[in-house]
Amino acid sequence: MTPTLWIPKTGKQGLKHFNSHSTRKEALSLYREILRTCKAFHWCDERGEPWNIKLKCQARQEFEESKHEHDPLIIARMLVTGRDCVQQIQNKFNDADRKAWERIERDSSRR
């Protein structure tokens, strides 16, 4: 029997079926998104190690540790949490980038 996740207040249409193929596909998509996001970290930590390499290794380690999980609810929770964290980081980078460009434009117009 395929495990199901019931989403409240949506009735029968809200039932989402998880199988190993869709979960694997979603996990791979999340992992690739994390790797793309890591490229934005150009600076180094206090020991001189680039953050992007450090974050890629940490992401790989987390995915390796989670690969033996079989409970569909825990897997779904990990995927949702991971996706949310990546989205928050991307939003913060976009806001910081926008503010930097606004400051550059503001400073350029003063000259």
Coordinates of N, CA, C and O in Angstrom, one line a residue:
M1 N 0.8 -1.2 0.0 CA 0.0 0.0 0.0 C 0.9 1.2 0.0 O 1.8 1.3 0.7
T2 N 0.5 2.2 -0.8 CA 1.3 3.4 -0.9 C 1.0 4.3 0.3 O -0.2 4.6 0.6
P3 N 2.0 4.9 1.0 CA 1.7 5.8 2.1 C 1.1 7.0 1.6 O 1.3 7.5 0.5
T4 N 0.2 7.6 2.4 CA -0.5 8.9 2.0 C -0.2 9.9 3.1 O 0.0 9.6 4.2
L5 N -0.3 11.1 2.7 CA -0.2 12.3 3.6 C -1.5 13.0 3.4 O -1.9 13.4 2.4
W6 N -2.2 13.2 4.5 CA -3.5 13.9 4.5 C -3.3 15.3 4.9 O -2.6 15.7 5.9
I7 N -3.8 16.2 4.0 CA -3.7 17.6 4.2 C -5.0 18.1 4.7 O -6.0 18.0 4.0
P8 N -5.1 18.7 6.0 CA -6.3 19.2 6.5 C -7.0 20.2 5.7 O -6.4 21.0 5.0
K9 N -8.4 20.2 5.8 CA -9.2 21.2 5.2 C -9.2 21.2 3.7 O -9.6 22.1 3.0
T10 N -8.8 20.1 3.1 CA -8.8 20.0 1.6 C -9.6 18.8 1.1 O -9.8 18.6 -0.1
G11 N -10.1 17.9 2.0 CA -10.9 16.8 1.6 C -10.0 15.8 0.9 O -8.8 15.7 1.0
K12 N -10.7 15.0 0.1 CA -10.1 13.9 -0.7 C -9.1 14.4 -1.7 O -8.1 13.7 -2.0
Q13 N -9.3 15.6 -2.2 CA -8.3 16.1 -3.2 C -6.9 16.4 -2.6 O -6.0 16.5 -3.3
G14 N -6.9 16.5 -1.3 CA -5.6 16.9 -0.7 C -4.7 15.7 -0.4 O -3.6 15.8 0.1
L15 N -5.2 14.5 -0.7 CA -4.4 13.3 -0.4 C -3.2 13.3 -1.4 O -3.5 13.3 -2.6
K16 N -2.0 13.2 -0.9 CA -0.9 13.1 -1.8 C -0.2 11.8 -1.6 O 0.1 11.5 -0.4
H17 N 0.1 11.1 -2.6 CA 0.7 9.8 -2.5 C 2.2 10.0 -2.7 O 2.7 10.6 -3.6
F18 N 2.9 9.4 -1.7 CA 4.4 9.4 -1.8 C 4.8 8.0 -2.2 O 4.4 7.0 -1.6
N19 N 5.7 7.9 -3.2 CA 6.3 6.7 -3.5 C 7.8 7.0 -3.6 O 8.2 8.1 -3.6
S20 N 8.6 5.9 -3.7 CA 10.0 6.1 -3.7 C 10.5 7.0 -4.9 O 11.5 7.7 -4.7
H21 N 9.8 6.9 -6.0 CA 10.3 7.6 -7.2 C 10.0 9.1 -7.0 O 10.9 9.9 -7.2
S22 N 8.8 9.5 -6.5 CA 8.6 10.9 -6.4 C 9.4 11.5 -5.2 O 9.8 12.7 -5.3
T23 N 9.6 10.8 -4.2 CA 10.4 11.3 -3.1 C 11.8 11.4 -3.5 O 12.5 12.4 -3.2
R24 N 12.3 10.5 -4.2 CA 13.7 10.6 -4.7 C 13.9 11.7 -5.6 O 14.9 12.5 -5.6
K25 N 12.9 12.0 -6.5 CA 13.0 13.1 -7.5 C 12.9 14.4 -6.7 O 13.7 15.3 -7.1
E26 N 12.1 14.5 -5.7 CA 12.0 15.8 -4.9 C 13.3 16.0 -4.1 O 13.8 17.1 -4.1
A27 N 13.9 14.9 -3.6 CA 15.1 15.1 -2.8 C 16.3 15.5 -3.7 O 17.1 16.4 -3.4
L28 N 16.3 14.9 -4.9 CA 17.4 15.3 -5.9 C 17.2 16.7 -6.3 O 18.2 17.5 -6.4
S29 N 16.0 17.2 -6.5 CA 15.7 18.6 -6.9 C 16.1 19.5 -5.8 O 16.8 20.5 -6.1
L30 N 15.8 19.2 -4.6 CA 16.2 20.0 -3.4 C 17.8 20.0 -3.3 O 18.3 21.1 -3.1
Y31 N 18.4 18.9 -3.5 CA 19.9 18.9 -3.4 C 20.5 19.7 -4.5 O 21.4 20.5 -4.2
R32 N 20.0 19.7 -5.7 CA 20.5 20.5 -6.8 C 20.3 22.0 -6.5 O 21.1 22.8 -6.8
E33 N 19.1 22.3 -5.9 CA 18.8 23.7 -5.6 C 19.8 24.2 -4.5 O 20.3 25.3 -4.5
I34 N 20.1 23.3 -3.5 CA 21.1 23.7 -2.5 C 22.4 24.0 -3.1 O 23.1 25.0 -2.8
L35 N 22.9 23.1 -4.0 CA 24.2 23.3 -4.7 C 24.2 24.6 -5.5 O 25.2 25.3 -5.5
R36 N 23.1 24.9 -6.1 CA 23.1 26.2 -6.9 C 23.1 27.4 -5.9 O 23.8 28.4 -6.2
T37 N 22.5 27.3 -4.8 CA 22.4 28.4 -3.8 C 23.8 28.5 -3.2 O 24.2 29.6 -2.9
C38 N 24.5 27.4 -3.0 CA 25.9 27.5 -2.4 C 26.8 28.3 -3.2 O 27.8 28.9 -2.7
K39 N 26.6 28.4 -4.5 CA 27.5 29.2 -5.4 C 27.6 30.6 -5.0 O 28.5 31.3 -5.3
A40 N 26.5 31.1 -4.3 CA 26.5 32.5 -4.0 C 27.4 32.9 -2.8 O 27.7 34.1 -2.6
F41 N 27.9 31.9 -2.1 CA 28.7 32.1 -0.9 C 30.2 32.2 -1.4 O 30.8 31.2 -1.5
H42 N 30.7 33.4 -1.7 CA 32.0 33.5 -2.3 C 33.1 33.8 -1.2 O 34.3 33.6 -1.5
W43 N 32.8 34.1 0.0 CA 33.8 34.5 1.0 C 34.2 33.2 1.7 O 33.7 32.2 1.6
C44 N 35.3 33.4 2.6 CA 35.9 32.3 3.3 C 35.6 32.5 4.8 O 35.3 33.6 5.3
D45 N 35.7 31.4 5.5 CA 35.5 31.4 7.0 C 36.8 31.9 7.6 O 37.8 32.2 6.9
E46 N 36.9 31.9 8.9 CA 38.0 32.4 9.7 C 39.3 31.5 9.4 O 40.4 32.0 9.6
R47 N 39.1 30.3 9.0 CA 40.3 29.5 8.7 C 40.7 29.5 7.2 O 41.6 28.9 6.8
G48 N 40.0 30.3 6.4 CA 40.3 30.5 5.0 C 39.7 29.5 4.1 O 39.9 29.5 2.9
E49 N 38.8 28.7 4.6 CA 38.1 27.7 3.8 C 36.9 28.4 3.2 O 36.1 29.0 3.9
P50 N 36.7 28.2 1.8 CA 35.5 28.9 1.2 C 34.2 28.3 1.7 O 34.1 27.1 1.8
W51 N 33.3 29.2 2.0 CA 32.0 28.8 2.5 C 31.2 27.9 1.5 O 30.5 27.0 1.9
N52 N 31.3 28.2 0.2 CA 30.6 27.4 -0.7 C 31.0 25.9 -0.7 O 30.1 25.0 -0.7
I53 N 32.3 25.6 -0.5 CA 32.7 24.2 -0.5 C 32.3 23.6 0.9 O 31.8 22.5 0.9
K54 N 32.4 24.4 1.9 CA 32.0 23.9 3.2 C 30.5 23.5 3.3 O 30.1 22.5 3.8
L55 N 29.7 24.4 2.7 CA 28.2 24.2 2.7 C 27.9 23.0 1.8 O 26.9 22.2 2.1
K56 N 28.6 22.9 0.6 CA 28.3 21.7 -0.2 C 28.6 20.4 0.5 O 27.8 19.4 0.4
C57 N 29.7 20.4 1.2 CA 30.1 19.1 1.9 C 29.0 18.9 3.0 O 28.7 17.7 3.3
Q58 N 28.6 19.9 3.7 CA 27.6 19.7 4.8 C 26.3 19.2 4.2 O 25.6 18.4 4.8
A59 N 25.9 19.8 3.1 CA 24.6 19.3 2.4 C 24.7 17.9 2.0 O 23.8 17.1 2.3
R60 N 25.9 17.5 1.5 CA 26.1 16.1 1.1 C 26.0 15.2 2.3 O 25.4 14.1 2.2
Q61 N 26.6 15.6 3.4 CA 26.6 14.8 4.6 C 25.2 14.6 5.1 O 24.8 13.5 5.5
E62 N 24.4 15.7 5.1 CA 23.0 15.6 5.6 C 22.2 14.7 4.8 O 21.4 13.9 5.3
F63 N 22.4 14.8 3.5 CA 21.6 13.9 2.6 C 22.0 12.4 2.7 O 21.2 11.5 2.7
E64 N 23.3 12.2 2.9 CA 23.8 10.8 3.1 C 23.2 10.2 4.4 O 22.9 9.1 4.5
E65 N 23.2 11.1 5.5 CA 22.7 10.6 6.8 C 21.2 10.3 6.7 O 20.7 9.4 7.4
S66 N 20.5 11.0 5.8 CA 19.0 10.9 5.7 C 18.6 9.8 4.7 O 17.4 9.5 4.6
K67 N 19.5 9.3 4.0 CA 19.1 8.4 2.9 C 18.5 7.1 3.3 O 17.8 6.5 2.6
H68 N 18.7 6.7 4.5 CA 18.2 5.4 5.0 C 16.8 5.6 5.7 O 16.3 4.6 6.3
E69 N 16.3 6.8 5.7 CA 15.0 7.1 6.4 C 13.9 6.5 5.4 O 13.9 6.8 4.3
H70 N 12.9 5.8 6.0 CA 11.9 5.2 5.2 C 10.5 5.7 5.6 O 9.5 5.4 4.9
D71 N 10.4 6.4 6.7 CA 9.1 6.9 7.2 C 8.7 8.1 6.2 O 9.4 9.1 6.2
P72 N 7.6 7.9 5.5 CA 7.2 9.0 4.5 C 6.9 10.3 5.2 O 7.1 11.4 4.6
L73 N 6.4 10.3 6.4 CA 6.1 11.6 7.0 C 7.4 12.3 7.5 O 7.5 13.6 7.3
I74 N 8.3 11.6 7.9 CA 9.6 12.2 8.3 C 10.3 12.7 7.0 O 10.9 13.8 7.0
I75 N 10.3 11.9 6.0 CA 10.9 12.3 4.7 C 10.2 13.6 4.2 O 10.9 14.5 3.8
A76 N 8.9 13.6 4.2 CA 8.2 14.8 3.8 C 8.5 16.0 4.6 O 8.7 17.1 4.1
R77 N 8.6 15.8 5.9 CA 9.0 16.9 6.8 C 10.4 17.4 6.5 O 10.6 18.7 6.5
M78 N 11.3 16.5 6.3 CA 12.7 16.9 5.9 C 12.7 17.7 4.6 O 13.4 18.7 4.5
L79 N 12.0 17.2 3.6 CA 12.0 17.9 2.3 C 11.4 19.3 2.4 O 11.9 20.3 1.9
V80 N 10.3 19.4 3.2 CA 9.6 20.7 3.3 C 10.5 21.7 4.1 O 10.7 22.9 3.7
T81 N 11.1 21.2 5.2 CA 12.0 22.0 5.9 C 13.2 22.5 5.1 O 13.6 23.7 5.2
G82 N 13.8 21.6 4.4 CA 14.9 21.9 3.5 C 14.6 22.9 2.5 O 15.3 23.9 2.2
R83 N 13.4 22.7 1.8 CA 13.0 23.6 0.8 C 12.8 25.0 1.4 O 13.1 26.0 0.8
D84 N 12.2 25.1 2.6 CA 11.9 26.4 3.2 C 13.2 27.1 3.6 O 13.3 28.3 3.4
C85 N 14.1 26.3 4.1 CA 15.4 27.0 4.5 C 16.1 27.5 3.2 O 16.7 28.7 3.3
V86 N 16.1 26.8 2.2 CA 16.8 27.3 0.9 C 16.1 28.5 0.4 O 16.7 29.5 0.0
Q87 N 14.7 28.5 0.5 CA 14.0 29.7 0.0 C 14.3 30.9 0.9 O 14.4 32.0 0.4
Q88 N 14.4 30.7 2.2 CA 14.7 31.8 3.1 C 16.1 32.4 2.8 O 16.3 33.6 2.7
I89 N 17.1 31.5 2.5 CA 18.4 32.0 2.2 C 18.4 32.8 0.9 O 19.0 33.8 0.8
Q90 N 17.7 32.2 -0.1 CA 17.6 32.9 -1.4 C 17.0 34.3 -1.3 O 17.4 35.2 -1.9
N91 N 15.9 34.3 -0.5 CA 15.2 35.6 -0.3 C 16.2 36.6 0.4 O 16.2 37.8 0.0
K92 N 16.9 36.2 1.4 CA 17.9 37.1 2.1 C 19.0 37.6 1.1 O 19.3 38.8 1.1
F93 N 19.5 36.7 0.3 CA 20.5 37.1 -0.7 C 19.9 38.1 -1.7 O 20.5 39.1 -2.1
N94 N 18.7 37.8 -2.2 CA 18.0 38.7 -3.1 C 17.8 40.1 -2.5 O 18.0 41.1 -3.2
D95 N 17.4 40.1 -1.3 CA 17.2 41.4 -0.6 C 18.5 42.2 -0.4 O 18.5 43.4 -0.7
A96 N 19.5 41.5 0.0 CA 20.8 42.1 0.2 C 21.4 42.6 -1.1 O 21.9 43.7 -1.2
D97 N 21.2 41.8 -2.2 CA 21.7 42.2 -3.5 C 20.9 43.5 -4.0 O 21.5 44.4 -4.5
R98 N 19.6 43.5 -3.8 CA 18.8 44.6 -4.2 C 19.2 45.9 -3.5 O 19.4 46.9 -4.1
K99 N 19.4 45.8 -2.2 CA 19.8 46.9 -1.4 C 21.2 47.4 -1.8 O 21.5 48.6 -1.8
A100 N 22.1 46.5 -2.1 CA 23.5 46.9 -2.6 C 23.4 47.7 -3.9 O 24.0 48.7 -4.1
W101 N 22.5 47.2 -4.8 CA 22.4 47.9 -6.1 C 21.7 49.2 -5.9 O 22.1 50.2 -6.6
E102 N 20.8 49.3 -5.0 CA 20.1 50.6 -4.7 C 21.1 51.6 -4.2 O 21.1 52.8 -4.5
R103 N 22.0 51.1 -3.3 CA 23.0 52.0 -2.7 C 24.0 52.4 -3.8 O 24.4 53.6 -3.8
I104 N 24.4 51.5 -4.7 CA 25.3 51.9 -5.8 C 24.7 52.9 -6.6 O 25.3 53.9 -7.0
E105 N 23.4 52.7 -7.0 CA 22.7 53.7 -7.8 C 22.6 55.1 -7.1 O 22.8 56.1 -7.7
R106 N 22.3 55.0 -5.8 CA 22.2 56.3 -5.0 C 23.5 57.0 -5.0 O 23.6 58.2 -5.1
D107 N 24.6 56.2 -4.7 CA 25.9 56.9 -4.6 C 26.4 57.4 -5.9 O 27.1 58.4 -6.0
S108 N 26.0 56.7 -7.0 CA 26.4 57.1 -8.4 C 25.7 58.4 -8.8 O 26.3 59.2 -9.5
S109 N 24.5 58.6 -8.4 CA 23.8 59.7 -8.7 C 24.2 61.0 -8.0 O 24.0 62.1 -8.4
R110 N 24.9 60.8 -6.9 CA 25.4 62.0 -6.1 C 26.6 62.6 -6.8 O 26.9 63.8 -6.5
R111 N 27.3 62.0 -7.6 CA 28.5 62.5 -8.3 C 28.2 63.5 -9.3 O 27.5 63.8 -10.0

